[in-house]
Short mmCIF file of C-alpha atoms and ligand atoms in Angstrom, two decimals:
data_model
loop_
_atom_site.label_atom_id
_atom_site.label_comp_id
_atom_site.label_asym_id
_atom_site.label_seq_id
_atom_site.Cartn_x
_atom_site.Cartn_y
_atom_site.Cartn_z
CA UNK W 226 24.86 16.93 -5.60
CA UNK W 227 22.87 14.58 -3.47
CA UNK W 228 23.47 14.85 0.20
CA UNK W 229 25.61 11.40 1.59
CA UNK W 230 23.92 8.92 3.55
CA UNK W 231 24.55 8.13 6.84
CA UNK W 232 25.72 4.36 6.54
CA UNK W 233 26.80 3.80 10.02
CA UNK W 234 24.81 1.55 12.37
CA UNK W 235 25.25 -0.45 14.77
CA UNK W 236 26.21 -4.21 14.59
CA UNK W 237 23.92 -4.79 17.17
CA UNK W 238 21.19 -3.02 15.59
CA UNK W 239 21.75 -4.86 12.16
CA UNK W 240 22.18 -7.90 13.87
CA UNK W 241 18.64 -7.98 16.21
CA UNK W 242 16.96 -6.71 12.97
CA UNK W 243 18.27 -9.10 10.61
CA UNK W 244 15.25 -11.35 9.11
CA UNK W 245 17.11 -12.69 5.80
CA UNK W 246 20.87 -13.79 5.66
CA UNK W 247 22.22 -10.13 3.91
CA UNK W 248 25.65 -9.97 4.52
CA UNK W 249 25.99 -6.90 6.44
CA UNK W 250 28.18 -5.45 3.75
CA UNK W 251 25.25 -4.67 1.56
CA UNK W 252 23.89 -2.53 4.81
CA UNK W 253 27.54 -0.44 4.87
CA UNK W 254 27.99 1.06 1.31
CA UNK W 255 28.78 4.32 0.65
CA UNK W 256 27.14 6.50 -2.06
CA UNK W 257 29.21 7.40 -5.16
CA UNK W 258 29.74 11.26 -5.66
CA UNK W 259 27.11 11.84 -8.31
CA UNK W 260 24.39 13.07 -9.19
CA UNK W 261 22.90 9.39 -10.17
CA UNK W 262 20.28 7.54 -8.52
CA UNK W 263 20.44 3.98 -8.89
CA UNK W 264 17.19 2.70 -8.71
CA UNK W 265 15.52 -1.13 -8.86
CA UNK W 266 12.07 -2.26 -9.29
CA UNK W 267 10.21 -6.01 -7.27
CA UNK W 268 7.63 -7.05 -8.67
CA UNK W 269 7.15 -5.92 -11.99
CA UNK W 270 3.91 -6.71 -13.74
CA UNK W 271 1.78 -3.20 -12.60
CA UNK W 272 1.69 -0.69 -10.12
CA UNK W 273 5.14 -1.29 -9.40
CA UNK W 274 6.25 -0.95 -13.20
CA UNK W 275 3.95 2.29 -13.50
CA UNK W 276 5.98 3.49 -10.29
CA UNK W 277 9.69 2.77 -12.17
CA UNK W 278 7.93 4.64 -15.47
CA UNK W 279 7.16 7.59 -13.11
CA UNK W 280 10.52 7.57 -11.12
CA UNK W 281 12.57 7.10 -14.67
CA UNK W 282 11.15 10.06 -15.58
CA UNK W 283 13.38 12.27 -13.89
CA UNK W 284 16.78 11.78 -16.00
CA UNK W 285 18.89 11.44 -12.75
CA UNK W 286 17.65 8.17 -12.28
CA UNK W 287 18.86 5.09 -13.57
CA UNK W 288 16.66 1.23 -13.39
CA UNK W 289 19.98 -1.00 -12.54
CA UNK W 290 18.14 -3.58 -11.62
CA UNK W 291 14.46 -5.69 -11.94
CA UNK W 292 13.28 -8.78 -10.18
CA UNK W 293 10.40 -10.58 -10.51
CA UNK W 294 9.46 -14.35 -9.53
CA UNK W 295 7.92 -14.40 -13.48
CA UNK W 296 10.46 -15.03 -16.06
CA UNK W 297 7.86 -13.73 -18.49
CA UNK W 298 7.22 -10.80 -17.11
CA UNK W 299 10.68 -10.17 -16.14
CA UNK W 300 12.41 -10.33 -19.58
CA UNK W 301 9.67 -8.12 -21.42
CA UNK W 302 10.12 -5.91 -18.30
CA UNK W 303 13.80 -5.34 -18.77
CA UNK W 304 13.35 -5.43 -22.94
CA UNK W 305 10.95 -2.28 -22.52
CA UNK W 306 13.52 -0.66 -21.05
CA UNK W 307 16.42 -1.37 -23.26
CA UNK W 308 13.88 -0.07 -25.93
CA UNK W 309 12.96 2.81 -24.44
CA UNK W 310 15.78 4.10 -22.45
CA UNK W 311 19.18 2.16 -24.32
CA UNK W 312 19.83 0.24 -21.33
CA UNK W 313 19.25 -3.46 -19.68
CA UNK W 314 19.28 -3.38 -16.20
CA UNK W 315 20.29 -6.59 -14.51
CA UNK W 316 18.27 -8.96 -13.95
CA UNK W 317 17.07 -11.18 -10.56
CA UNK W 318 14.68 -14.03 -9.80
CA UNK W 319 15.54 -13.76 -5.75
CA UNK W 320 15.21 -10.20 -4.18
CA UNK W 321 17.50 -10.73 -1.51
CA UNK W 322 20.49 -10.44 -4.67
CA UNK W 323 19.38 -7.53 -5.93
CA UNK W 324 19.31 -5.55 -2.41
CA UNK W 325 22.94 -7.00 -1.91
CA UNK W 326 23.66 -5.02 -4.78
CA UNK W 327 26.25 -2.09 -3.15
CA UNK W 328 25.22 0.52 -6.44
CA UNK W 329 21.13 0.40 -5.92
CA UNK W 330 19.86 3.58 -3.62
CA UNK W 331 15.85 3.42 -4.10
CA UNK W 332 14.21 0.33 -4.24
CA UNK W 333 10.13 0.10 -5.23
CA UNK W 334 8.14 -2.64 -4.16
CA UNK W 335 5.52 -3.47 -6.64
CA UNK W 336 4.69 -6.94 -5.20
CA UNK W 337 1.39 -8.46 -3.84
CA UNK W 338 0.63 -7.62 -0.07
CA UNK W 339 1.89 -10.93 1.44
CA UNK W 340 5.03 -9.71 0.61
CA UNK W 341 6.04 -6.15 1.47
CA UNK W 342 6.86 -6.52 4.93
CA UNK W 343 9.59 -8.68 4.42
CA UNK W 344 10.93 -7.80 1.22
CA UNK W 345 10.78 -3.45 3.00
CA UNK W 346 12.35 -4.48 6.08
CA UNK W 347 15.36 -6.02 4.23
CA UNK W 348 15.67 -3.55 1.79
CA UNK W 349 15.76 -0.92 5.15
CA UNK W 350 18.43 -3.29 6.16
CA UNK W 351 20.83 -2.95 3.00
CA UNK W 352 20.49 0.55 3.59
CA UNK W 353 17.73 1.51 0.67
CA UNK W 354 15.48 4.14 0.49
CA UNK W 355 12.05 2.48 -0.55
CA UNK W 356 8.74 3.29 -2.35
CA UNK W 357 6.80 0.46 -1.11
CA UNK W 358 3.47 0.05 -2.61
CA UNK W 359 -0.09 0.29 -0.45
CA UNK W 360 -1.10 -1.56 1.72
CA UNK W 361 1.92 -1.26 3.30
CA UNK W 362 1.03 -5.14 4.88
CA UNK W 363 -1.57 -7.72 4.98
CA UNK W 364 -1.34 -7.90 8.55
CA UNK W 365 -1.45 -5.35 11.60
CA UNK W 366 1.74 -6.46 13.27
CA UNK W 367 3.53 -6.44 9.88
CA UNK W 368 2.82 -2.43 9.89
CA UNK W 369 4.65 -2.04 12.94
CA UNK W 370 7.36 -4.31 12.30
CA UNK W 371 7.80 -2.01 8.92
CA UNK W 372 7.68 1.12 11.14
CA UNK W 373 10.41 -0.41 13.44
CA UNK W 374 12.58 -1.09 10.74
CA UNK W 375 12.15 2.30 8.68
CA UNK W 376 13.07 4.04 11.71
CA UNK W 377 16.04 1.70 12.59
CA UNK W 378 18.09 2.10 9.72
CA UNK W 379 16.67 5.48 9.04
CA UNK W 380 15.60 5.20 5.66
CA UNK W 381 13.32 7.50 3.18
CA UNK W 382 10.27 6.01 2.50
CA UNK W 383 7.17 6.98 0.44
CA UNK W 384 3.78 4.93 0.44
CA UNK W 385 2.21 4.40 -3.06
CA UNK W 386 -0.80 6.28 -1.55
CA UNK W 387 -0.80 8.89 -3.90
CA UNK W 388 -3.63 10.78 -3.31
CA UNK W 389 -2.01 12.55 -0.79
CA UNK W 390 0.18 14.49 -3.53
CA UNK W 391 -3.13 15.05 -5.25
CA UNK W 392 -3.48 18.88 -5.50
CA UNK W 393 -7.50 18.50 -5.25
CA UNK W 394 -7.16 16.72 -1.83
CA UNK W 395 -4.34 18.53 -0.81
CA UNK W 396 -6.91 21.63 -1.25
CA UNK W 397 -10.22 18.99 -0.12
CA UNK W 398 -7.87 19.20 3.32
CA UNK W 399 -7.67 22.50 3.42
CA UNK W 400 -10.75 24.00 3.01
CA UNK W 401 -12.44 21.00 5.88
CA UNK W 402 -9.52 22.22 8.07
CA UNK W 403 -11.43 26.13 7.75
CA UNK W 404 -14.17 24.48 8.89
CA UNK W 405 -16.81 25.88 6.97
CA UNK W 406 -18.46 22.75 6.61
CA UNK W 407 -19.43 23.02 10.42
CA UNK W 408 -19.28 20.30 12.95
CA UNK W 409 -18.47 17.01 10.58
CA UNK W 410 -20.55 14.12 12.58
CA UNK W 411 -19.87 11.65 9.89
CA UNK W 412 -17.42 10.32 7.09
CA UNK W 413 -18.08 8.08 4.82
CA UNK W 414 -16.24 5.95 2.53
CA UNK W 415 -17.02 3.77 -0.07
CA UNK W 416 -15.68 1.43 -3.39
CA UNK W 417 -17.92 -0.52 -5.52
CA UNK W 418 -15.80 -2.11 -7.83
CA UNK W 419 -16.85 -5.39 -10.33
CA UNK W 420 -13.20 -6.52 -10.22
CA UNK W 421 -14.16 -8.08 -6.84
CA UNK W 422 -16.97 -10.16 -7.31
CA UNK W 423 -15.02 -13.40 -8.88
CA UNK W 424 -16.64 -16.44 -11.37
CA UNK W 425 -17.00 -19.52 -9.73
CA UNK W 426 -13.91 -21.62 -9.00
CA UNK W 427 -11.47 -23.05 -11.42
CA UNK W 428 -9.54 -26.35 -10.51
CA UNK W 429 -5.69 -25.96 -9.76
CA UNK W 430 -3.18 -26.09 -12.69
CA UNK W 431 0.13 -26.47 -13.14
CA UNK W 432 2.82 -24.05 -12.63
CA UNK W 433 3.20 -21.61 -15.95
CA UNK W 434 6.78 -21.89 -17.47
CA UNK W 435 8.84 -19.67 -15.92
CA UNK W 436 7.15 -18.96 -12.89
CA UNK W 437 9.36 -19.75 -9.04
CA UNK W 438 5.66 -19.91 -7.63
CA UNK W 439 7.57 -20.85 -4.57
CA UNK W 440 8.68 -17.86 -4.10
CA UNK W 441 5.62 -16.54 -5.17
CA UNK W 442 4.41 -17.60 -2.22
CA UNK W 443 7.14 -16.93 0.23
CA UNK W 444 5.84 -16.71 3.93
CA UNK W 445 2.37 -17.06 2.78
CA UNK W 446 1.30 -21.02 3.05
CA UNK W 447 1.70 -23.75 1.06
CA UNK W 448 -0.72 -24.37 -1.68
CA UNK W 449 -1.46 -25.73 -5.42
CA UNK W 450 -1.39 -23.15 -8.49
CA UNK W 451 -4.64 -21.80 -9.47
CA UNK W 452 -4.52 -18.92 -11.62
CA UNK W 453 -7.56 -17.11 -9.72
CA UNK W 454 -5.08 -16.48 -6.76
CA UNK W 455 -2.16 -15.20 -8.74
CA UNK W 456 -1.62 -12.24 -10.96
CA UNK W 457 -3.84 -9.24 -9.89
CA UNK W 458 -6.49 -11.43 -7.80
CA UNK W 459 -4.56 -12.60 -5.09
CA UNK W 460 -6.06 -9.08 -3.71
CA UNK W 461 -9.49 -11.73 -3.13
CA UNK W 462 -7.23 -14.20 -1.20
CA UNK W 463 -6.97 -13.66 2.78
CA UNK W 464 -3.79 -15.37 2.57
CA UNK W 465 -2.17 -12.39 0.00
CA UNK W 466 -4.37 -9.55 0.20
CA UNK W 467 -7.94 -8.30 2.01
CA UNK W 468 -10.56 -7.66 -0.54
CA UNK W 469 -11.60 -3.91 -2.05
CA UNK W 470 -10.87 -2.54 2.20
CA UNK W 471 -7.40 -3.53 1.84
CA UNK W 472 -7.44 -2.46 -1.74
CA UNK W 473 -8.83 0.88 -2.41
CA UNK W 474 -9.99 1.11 1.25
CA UNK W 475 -6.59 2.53 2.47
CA UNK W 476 -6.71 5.41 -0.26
CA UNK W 477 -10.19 6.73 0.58
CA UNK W 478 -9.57 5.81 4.41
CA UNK W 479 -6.61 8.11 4.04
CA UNK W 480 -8.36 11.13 2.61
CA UNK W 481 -10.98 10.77 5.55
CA UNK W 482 -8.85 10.09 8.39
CA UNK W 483 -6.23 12.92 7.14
CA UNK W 484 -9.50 15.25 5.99
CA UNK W 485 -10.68 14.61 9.88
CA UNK W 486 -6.98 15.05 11.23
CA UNK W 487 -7.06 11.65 12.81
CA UNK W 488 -3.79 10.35 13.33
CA UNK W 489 -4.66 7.02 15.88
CA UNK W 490 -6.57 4.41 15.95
CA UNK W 491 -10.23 4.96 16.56
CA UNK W 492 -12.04 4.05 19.42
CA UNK W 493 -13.98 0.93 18.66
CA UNK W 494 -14.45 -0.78 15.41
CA UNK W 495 -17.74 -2.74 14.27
CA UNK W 496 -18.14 -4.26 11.22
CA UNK W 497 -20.65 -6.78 9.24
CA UNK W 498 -19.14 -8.98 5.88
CA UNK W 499 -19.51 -11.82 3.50
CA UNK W 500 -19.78 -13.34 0.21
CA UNK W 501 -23.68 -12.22 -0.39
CA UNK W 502 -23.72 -10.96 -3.33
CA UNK W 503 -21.41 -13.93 -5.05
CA UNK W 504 -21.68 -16.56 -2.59
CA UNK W 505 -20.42 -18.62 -5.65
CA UNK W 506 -17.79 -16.46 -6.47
CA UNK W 507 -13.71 -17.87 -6.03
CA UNK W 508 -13.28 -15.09 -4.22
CA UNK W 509 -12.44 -15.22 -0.30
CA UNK W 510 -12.55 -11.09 0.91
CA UNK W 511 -15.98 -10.21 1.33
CA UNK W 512 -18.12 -8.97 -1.60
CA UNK W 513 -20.22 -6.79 0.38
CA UNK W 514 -19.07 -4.80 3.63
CA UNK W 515 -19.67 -2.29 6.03
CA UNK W 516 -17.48 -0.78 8.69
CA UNK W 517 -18.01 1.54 11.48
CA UNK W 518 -15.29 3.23 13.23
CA UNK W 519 -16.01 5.01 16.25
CA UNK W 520 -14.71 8.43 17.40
CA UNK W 521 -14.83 10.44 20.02
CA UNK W 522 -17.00 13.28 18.12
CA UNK W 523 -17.72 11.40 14.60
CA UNK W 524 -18.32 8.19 12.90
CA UNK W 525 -15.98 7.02 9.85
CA UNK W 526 -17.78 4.47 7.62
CA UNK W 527 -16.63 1.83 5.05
CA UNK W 528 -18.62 0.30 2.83
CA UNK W 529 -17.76 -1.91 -0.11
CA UNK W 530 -20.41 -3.84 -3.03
CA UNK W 531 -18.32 -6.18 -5.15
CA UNK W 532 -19.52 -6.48 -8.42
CA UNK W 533 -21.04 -3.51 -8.40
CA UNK W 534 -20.38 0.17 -10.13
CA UNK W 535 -22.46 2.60 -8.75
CA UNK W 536 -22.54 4.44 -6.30
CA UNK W 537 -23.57 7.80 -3.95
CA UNK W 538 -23.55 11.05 -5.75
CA UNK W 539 -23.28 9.32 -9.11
CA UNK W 540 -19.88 8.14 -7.98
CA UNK W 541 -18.88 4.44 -7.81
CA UNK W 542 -16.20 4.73 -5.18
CA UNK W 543 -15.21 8.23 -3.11
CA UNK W 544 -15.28 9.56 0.64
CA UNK W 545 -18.11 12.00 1.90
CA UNK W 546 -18.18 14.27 4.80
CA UNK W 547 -21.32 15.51 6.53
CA UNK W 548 -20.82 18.63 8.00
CA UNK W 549 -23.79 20.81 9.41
CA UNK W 550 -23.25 23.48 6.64
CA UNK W 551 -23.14 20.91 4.08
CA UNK W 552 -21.77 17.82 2.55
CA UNK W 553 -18.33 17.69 0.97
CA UNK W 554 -17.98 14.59 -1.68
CA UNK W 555 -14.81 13.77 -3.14
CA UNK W 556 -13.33 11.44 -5.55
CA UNK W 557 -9.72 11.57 -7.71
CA UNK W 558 -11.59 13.59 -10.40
CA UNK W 559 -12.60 16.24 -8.38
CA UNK W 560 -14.48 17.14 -4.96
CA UNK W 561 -17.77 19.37 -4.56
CA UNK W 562 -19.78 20.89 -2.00
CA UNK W 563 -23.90 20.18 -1.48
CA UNK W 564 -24.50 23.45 1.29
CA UNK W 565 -27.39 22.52 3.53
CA UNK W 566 -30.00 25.30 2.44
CA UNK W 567 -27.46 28.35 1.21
CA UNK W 568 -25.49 28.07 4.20
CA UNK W 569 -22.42 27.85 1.69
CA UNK W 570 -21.49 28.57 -2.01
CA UNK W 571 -21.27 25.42 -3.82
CA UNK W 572 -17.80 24.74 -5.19
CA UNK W 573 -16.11 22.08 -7.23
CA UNK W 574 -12.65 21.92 -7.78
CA UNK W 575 -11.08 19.23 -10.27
CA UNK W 576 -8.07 17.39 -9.73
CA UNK W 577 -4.88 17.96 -12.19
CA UNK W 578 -4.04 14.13 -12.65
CA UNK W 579 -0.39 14.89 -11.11
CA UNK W 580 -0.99 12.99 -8.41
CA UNK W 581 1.05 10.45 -9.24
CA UNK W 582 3.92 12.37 -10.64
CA UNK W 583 4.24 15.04 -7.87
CA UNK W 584 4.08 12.02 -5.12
CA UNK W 585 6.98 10.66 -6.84
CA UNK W 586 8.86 13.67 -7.35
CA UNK W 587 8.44 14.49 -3.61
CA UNK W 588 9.90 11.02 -3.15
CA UNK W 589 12.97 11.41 -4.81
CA UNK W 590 13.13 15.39 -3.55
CA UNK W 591 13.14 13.29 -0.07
CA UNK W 592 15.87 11.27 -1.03
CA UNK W 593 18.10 14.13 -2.10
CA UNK W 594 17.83 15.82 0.40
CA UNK W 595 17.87 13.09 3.22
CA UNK W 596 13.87 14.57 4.75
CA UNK W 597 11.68 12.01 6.15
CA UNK W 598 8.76 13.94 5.78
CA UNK W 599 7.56 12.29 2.96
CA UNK W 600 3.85 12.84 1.27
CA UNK W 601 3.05 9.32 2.86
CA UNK W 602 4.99 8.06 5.42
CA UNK W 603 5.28 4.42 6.56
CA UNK W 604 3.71 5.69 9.71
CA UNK W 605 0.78 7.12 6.96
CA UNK W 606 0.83 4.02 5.18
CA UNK W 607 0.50 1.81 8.68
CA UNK W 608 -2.46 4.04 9.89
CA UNK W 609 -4.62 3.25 7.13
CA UNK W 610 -3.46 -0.48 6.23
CA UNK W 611 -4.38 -0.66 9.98
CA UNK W 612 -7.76 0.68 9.69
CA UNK W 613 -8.31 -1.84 6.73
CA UNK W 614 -7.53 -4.74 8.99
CA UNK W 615 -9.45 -3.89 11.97
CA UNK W 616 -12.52 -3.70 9.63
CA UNK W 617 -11.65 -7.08 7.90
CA UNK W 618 -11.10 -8.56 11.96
CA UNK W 619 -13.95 -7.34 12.90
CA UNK W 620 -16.67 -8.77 10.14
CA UNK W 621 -14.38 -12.15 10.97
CA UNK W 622 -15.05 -12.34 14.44
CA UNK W 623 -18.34 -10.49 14.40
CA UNK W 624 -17.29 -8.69 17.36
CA UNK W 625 -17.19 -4.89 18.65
CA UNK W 626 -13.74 -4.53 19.06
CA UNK W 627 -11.38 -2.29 20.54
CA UNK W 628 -7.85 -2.52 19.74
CA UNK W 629 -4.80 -1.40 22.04
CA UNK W 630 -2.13 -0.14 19.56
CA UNK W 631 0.43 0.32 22.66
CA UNK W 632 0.25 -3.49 23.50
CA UNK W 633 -0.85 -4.94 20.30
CA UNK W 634 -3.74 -6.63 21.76
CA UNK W 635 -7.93 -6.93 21.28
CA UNK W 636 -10.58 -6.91 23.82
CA UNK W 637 -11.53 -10.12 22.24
CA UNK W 638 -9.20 -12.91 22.34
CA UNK W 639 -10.58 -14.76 19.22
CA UNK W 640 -9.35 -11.58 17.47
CA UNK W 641 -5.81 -11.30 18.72
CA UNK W 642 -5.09 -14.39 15.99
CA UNK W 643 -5.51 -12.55 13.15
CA UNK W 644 -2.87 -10.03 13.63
CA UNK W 645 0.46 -11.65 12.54
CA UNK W 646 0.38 -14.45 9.97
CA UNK W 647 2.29 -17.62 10.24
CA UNK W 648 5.00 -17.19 8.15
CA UNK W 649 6.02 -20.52 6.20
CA UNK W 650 9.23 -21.91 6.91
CA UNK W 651 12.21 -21.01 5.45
CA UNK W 652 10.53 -17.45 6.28
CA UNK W 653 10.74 -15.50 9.31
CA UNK W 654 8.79 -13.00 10.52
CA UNK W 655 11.14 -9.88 11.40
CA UNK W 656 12.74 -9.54 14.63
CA UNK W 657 12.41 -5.72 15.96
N1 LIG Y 918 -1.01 2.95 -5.68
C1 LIG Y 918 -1.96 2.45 -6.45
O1 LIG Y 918 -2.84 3.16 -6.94
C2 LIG Y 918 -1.94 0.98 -6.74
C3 LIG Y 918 -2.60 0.46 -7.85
C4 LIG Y 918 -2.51 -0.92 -8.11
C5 LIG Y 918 -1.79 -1.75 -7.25
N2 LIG Y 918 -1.19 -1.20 -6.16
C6 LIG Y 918 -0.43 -2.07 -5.24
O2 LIG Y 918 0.73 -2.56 -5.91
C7 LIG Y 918 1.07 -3.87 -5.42
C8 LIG Y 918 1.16 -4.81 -6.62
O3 LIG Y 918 -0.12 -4.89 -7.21
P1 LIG Y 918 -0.26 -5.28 -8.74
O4 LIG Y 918 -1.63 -4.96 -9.16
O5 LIG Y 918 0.88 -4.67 -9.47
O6 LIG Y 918 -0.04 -6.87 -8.63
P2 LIG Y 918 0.40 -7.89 -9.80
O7 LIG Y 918 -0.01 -9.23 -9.35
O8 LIG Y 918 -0.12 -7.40 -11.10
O9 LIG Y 918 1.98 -7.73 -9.87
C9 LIG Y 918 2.81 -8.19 -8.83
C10 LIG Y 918 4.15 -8.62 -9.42
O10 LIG Y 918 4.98 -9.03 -8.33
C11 LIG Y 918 5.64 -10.23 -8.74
N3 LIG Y 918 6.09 -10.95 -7.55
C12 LIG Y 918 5.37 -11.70 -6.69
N4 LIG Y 918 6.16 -12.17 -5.70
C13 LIG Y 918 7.40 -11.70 -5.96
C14 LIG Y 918 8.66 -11.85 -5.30
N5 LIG Y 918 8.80 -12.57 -4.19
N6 LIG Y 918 9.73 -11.22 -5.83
C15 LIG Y 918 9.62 -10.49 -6.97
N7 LIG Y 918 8.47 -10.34 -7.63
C16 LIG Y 918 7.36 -10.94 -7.13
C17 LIG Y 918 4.62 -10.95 -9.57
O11 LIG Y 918 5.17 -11.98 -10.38
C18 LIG Y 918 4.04 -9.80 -10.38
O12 LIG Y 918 4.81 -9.55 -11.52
C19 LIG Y 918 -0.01 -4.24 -4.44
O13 LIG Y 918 0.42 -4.00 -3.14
C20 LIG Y 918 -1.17 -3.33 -4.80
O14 LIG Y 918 -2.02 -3.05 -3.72
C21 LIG Y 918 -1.22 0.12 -5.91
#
């Protein structure tokens, strides 16, 4: 028997946290007496339908419901499932119907970055437990408004960054934290990924059948259809995503900054960026990158080449540290260690491929049994989506920056625009 939620919450608090017009109802229900978990998928095209697969995999859990802006997508969606499981789960074109739905518990959010913040804070609202997808935002003040609202209605949340349920990095963790690597002076992180580097521009097009590109859109601005900013490349487009740092970037970011134990912001942040190597390209996010955090006693370092599938130690994306005993490389197949002379045994350990699996099973484990303590927090999730923006600010404004987390605020003024977008009318950026 699942342990019963704690529904009760202030009007007040609903009220100053309210960014969509939920009836406060759908934030008050109780949970039935079973063993059932009702669960409901947005956006489901990819990651977020590979996230329903895993979580339908435990046979306490039920898909109720599926919404997607993509008719298309959103039929076949709900047809695999009758197929494969006997069921259709309901079916929604508007979010905001599905999370007044009284009988959902976990909701996954599977949609591009431009939308997370607000579809996770109302879903924290109507009292759901959420696996939100990485990057947990497209913006830095988005993160915290997500962390507010988490913490407000006190919901279970997991981060779809799940390398940290990876038993190779779990052990990568454990044997830096023995420290037989020495003093670590230097991480660094890198993706090289052709999926980046875009073909030259295509004009706009109309609207595919089917498709509430409106809503597509939602607080993101105003614009024509082009298929080059929808489906899976919006990730190029600075109004829906931030290019392979935003993309990959907060996975390996995550394995260094938890490998190094660093749970804040660092220092100072420098960074360099453009469209060099496909200055033709559709794409916005910078094709080529490279990032320097500072610390007080190392240096973390990003570095991305679009179009491009090679990379250090034979490995086309992955996260190094240099210790003085030797260098400890690591990717999601495995991680090894190169001693410096025979100062160490070299090792290499391989990963299981559960990652994915066990992160989800610790989700729902969390649910159960009511523990915040997920594999990746939001506060996990907002650390490294954070890191990811500072480097994309930083190339922008070709500035050494330094970034106040208590008061939200840059050293640089020219900086301080980029951390909230302007949310388009009807939309409204959540209230704390
Ligand atoms: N954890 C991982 O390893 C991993 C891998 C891939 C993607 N992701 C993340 O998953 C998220 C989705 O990426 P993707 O590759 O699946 O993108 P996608 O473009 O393939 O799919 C997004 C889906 O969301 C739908 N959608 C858009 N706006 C919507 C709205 N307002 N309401 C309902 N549905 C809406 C789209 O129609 C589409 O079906 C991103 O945040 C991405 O970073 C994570």
């Amino acid at each position: 028997m699942f342990d019963r939620r704690n529904f009760i919450r202030s009007a007040t608090a609903i009220a100053a946290g309210m960014t969509m017009p939920l009836p406060v109802t759908a934030a008050s229900r109780k949970v039935a007496p079973s063993d059932t978990l009702n669960a409901a998928l947005i956006g489901c095209r990819n990651m977020g339908w590979g996230d329903l697969n895993g979580i339908l995999q435990h046979k306490e859990v039920k898909c109720r419901a599926l919404c997607d802006v993509d008719k298309k997508i959103l039929n076949s969606r709900a047809e695999e499932l009758n197929k494969t499981y006997g069921y259709r789960p309901d079916v929604y074109g508007d979010y905001r119907q599905l999370l007044e739905r009284k009988d959902i518990d976990v909701v996954v959010i599977g949609t591009p970055d431009h939308w997370h913040c607000l579809q996770f804070v109302d879903a924290c609202r109507a009292g759901k437990d959420i696996y939100v997808e990485k990057p947990v935002a497209n913006s830095i003040a988005e993160c915290d408004a997500m962390v507010a609202a988490a913490g407000k209605y006190n919901r279970i949340v997991q981060v779809g960054q799940q390398q940290r349920s990876s038993r190779h990095f779990i052990e990568m963790v454990e044997y830096l934290r023995s420290g037989k690597l020495g003093k670590i002076g230097r991480v660094h992180v890198w993706a090289n990924f052709g999926y980046a580097a875009m073909n030259p521009p295509i004009p706009d097009s109309p609207v595919p059948e089917g498709v509430d590109f409106d809503m597509w859109l939602g607080p993101a601005p105003q614009t024509g259809f082009n298929s080059y900013r929808f489906h899976g490349s919006w990730r190029m487009f600075w109004n829906y995503g931030g290019g392979l740092i935003t993309d990959w970037g907060v996975h390996l970011l995550d394995m260094g900054l938890w490998g190094m134990d660093a749970t804040t912001l660092p220092l100072k942040v420098a960074a360099t960026g453009g469209k060099y190597l496909f200055p033709d390209g559709a794409h916005e996010t910078f094709d080529a990158m490279s990032v320097t955090y500072q610390f007080e006693n190392f240096i973390l370092e990003w570095e991305n080449n679009a179009g491009v599938e090679t990379g250090p130690y034979g490995k086309n994306y992955g996260v190094l540290f240099r210790g003085v005993n030797g260098t400890l490389v690591a990717d999601r197949e495995d991680w090894s260690v190169y001693p410096e002379k025979d100062k160490l045994p070299e090792i290499t350990v391989k990963t299981d491929h559960r990652e994915h699996q066990s992160h989800i099973a610790n989700f729902l484990q969390c649910v159960k049994t009511r523990n915040p303590n997920t594999a990746c927090t939001i506060e996990n999730g907002s650390l490294c989506a954070k890191y990811a923006q500072l480097g994309n600010i930083a190339a922008k404004v070709s500035e050494t920056l330094v970034y106040d987390d208590k008061s939200g605020t840059f050293n640089r003024r020219e900086a301080d625009r980029y951390l909230r977008p302007a949310y388009r009318s009807p939309w409204k950026f959540p209230q704390r």
